[in-house]
mmCIF file of C-alpha atoms in Angstrom:
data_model
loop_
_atom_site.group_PDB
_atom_site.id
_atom_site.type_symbol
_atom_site.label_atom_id
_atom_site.label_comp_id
_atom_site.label_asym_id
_atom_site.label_seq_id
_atom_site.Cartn_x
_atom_site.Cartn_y
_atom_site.Cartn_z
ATOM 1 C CA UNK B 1 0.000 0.000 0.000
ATOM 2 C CA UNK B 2 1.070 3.268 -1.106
ATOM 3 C CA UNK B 3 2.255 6.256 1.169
ATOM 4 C CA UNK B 4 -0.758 8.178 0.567
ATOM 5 C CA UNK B 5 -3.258 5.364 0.012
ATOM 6 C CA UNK B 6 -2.375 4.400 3.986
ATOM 7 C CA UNK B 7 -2.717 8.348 4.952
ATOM 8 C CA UNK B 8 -6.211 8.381 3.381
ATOM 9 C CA UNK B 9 -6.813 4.964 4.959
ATOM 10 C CA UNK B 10 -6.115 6.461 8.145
ATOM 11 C CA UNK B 11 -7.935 9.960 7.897
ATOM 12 C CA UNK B 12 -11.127 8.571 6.910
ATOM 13 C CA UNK B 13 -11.702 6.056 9.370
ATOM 14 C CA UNK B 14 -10.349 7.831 12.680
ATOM 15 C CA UNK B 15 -12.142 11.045 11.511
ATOM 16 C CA UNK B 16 -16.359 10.394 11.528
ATOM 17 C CA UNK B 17 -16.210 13.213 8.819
ATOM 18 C CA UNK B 18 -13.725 14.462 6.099
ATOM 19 C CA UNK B 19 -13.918 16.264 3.362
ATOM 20 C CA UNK B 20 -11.079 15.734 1.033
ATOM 21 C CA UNK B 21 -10.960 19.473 -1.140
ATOM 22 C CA UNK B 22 -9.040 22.199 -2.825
ATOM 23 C CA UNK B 23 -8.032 24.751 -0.140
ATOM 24 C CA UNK B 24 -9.451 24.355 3.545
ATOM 25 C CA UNK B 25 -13.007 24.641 5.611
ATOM 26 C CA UNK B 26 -12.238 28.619 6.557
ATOM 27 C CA UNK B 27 -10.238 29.560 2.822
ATOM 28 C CA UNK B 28 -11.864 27.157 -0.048
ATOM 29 C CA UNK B 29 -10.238 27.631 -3.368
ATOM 30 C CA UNK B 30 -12.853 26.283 -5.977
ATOM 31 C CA UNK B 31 -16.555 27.010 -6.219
ATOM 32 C CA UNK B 32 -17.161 23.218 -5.777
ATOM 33 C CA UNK B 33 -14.973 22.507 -2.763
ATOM 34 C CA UNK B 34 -16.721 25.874 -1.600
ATOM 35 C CA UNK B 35 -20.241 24.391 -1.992
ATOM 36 C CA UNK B 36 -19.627 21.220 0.072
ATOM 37 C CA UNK B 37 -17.742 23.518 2.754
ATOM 38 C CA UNK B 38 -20.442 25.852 2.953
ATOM 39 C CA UNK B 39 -23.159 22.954 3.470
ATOM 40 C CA UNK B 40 -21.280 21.225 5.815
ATOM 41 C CA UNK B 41 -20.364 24.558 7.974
ATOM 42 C CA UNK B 42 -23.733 26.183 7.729
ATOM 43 C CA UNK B 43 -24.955 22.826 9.171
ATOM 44 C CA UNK B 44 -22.463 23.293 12.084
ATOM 45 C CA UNK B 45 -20.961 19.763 11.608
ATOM 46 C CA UNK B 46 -17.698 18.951 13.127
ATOM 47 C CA UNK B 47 -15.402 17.526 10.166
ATOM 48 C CA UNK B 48 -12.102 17.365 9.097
ATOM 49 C CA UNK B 49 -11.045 18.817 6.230
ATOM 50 C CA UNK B 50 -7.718 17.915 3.725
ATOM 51 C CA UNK B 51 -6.646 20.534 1.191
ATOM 52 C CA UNK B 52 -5.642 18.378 -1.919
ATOM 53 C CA UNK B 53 -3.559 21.302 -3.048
ATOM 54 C CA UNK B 54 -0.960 21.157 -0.593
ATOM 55 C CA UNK B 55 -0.200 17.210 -1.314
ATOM 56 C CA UNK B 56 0.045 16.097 -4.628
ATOM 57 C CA UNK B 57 0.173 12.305 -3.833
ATOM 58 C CA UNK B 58 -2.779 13.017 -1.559
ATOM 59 C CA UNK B 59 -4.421 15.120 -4.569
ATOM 60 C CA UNK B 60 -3.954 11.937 -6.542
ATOM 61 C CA UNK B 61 -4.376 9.447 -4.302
ATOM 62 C CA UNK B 62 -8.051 10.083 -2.850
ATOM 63 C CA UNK B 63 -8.999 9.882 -7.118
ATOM 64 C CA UNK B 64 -7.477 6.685 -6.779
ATOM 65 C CA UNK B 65 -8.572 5.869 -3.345
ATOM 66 C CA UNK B 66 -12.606 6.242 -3.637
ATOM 67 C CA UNK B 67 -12.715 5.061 -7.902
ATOM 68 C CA UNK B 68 -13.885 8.707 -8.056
ATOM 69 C CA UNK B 69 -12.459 11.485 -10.475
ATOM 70 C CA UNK B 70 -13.127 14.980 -8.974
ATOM 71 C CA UNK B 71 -12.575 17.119 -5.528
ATOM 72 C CA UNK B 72 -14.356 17.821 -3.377
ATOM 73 C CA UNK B 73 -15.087 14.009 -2.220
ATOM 74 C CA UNK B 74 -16.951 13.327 1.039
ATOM 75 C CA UNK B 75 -16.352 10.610 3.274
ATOM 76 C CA UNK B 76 -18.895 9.594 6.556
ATOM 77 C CA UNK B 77 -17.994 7.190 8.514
ATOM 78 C CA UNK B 78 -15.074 5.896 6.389
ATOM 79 C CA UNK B 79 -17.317 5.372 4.099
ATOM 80 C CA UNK B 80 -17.606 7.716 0.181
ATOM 81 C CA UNK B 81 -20.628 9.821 0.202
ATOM 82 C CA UNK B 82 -19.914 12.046 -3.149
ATOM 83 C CA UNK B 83 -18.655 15.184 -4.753
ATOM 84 C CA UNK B 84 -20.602 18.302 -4.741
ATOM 85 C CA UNK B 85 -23.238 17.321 -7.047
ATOM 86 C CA UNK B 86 -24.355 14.479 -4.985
ATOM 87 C CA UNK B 87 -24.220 16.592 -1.595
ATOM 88 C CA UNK B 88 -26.171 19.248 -3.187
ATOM 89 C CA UNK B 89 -28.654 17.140 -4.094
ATOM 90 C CA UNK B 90 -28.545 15.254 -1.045
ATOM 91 C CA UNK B 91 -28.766 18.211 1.165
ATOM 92 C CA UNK B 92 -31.573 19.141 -1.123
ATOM 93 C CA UNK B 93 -33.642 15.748 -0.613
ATOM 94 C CA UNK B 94 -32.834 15.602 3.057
ATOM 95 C CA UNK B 95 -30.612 12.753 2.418
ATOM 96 C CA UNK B 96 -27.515 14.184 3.858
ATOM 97 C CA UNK B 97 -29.825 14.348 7.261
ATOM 98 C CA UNK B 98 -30.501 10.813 7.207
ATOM 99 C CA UNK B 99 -27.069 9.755 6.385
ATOM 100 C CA UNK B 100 -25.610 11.972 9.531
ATOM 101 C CA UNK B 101 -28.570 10.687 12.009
ATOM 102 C CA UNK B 102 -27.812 7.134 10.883
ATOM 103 C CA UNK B 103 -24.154 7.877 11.915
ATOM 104 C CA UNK B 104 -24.725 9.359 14.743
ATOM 105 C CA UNK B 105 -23.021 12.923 13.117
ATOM 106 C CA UNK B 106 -24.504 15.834 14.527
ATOM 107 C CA UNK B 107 -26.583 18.627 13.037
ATOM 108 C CA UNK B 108 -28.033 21.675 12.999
ATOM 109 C CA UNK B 109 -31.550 20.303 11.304
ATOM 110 C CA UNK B 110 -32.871 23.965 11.486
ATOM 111 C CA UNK B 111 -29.779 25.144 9.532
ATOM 112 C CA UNK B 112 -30.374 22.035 7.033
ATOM 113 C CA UNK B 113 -33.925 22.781 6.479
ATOM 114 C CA UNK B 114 -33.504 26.586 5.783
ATOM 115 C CA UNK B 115 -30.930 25.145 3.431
ATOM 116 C CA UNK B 116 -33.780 23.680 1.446
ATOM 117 C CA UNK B 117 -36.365 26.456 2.195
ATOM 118 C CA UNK B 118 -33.391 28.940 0.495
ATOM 119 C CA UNK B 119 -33.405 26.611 -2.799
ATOM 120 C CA UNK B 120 -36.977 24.995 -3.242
#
């Protein structure tokens, strides 16, 4: 196993949320990576967060890692959730809310469903 592979490995499953993505939670440096920030922030979860442009085996590796070709990429529980397309529509769908309360990852629900009052 790869360097970075094992240093993915170990971030997602001793952190219940990451979010692998270009720049950090506070400073995002793409719209998309921005996005999946903002959701996650507005919605006051606790997560980690790994800026992809700091590492470029890292940057690499989590493509390699999840099968999956873009940042941002999500990860709950160790497990892939999505890039921002799929969290926006999650969040959208109430989804994302499910997939935290099965996981025991807390939530502001009020934030999340203002989310979805904002954009329906």
């Amino acid at each position: 196993m790869s360097d970075a592979k094992t240093r993915i490995d170990e971030t997602v499953k001793s952190n219940d949320v990451v979010l692998y993505m270009k720049g950090t939670k506070t400073m995002p440096q793409c719209g998309f990576s921005s996005r999946v920030a903002g959701v996650l922030n507005y919605m006051g979860v606790e997560y980690a967060d790994v800026n992809v442009l700091e590492d470029q085996d890292i940057r690499q590796g989590i493509k390699d890692y999840s099968d999956w070709p873009t940042i941002p990429q999500l990860y709950v529980k160790g497990e892939f959730v999505g890039g921002c397309d799929i969290i926006t529509e999650m969040t959208l769908s109430g989804e994302l809310d499910q997939l935290f309360e099965e996981n025991g990852v807390s939530y502001d629900k009020d934030a999340a469903e203002k989310i979805r009052e904002a954009n329906g």
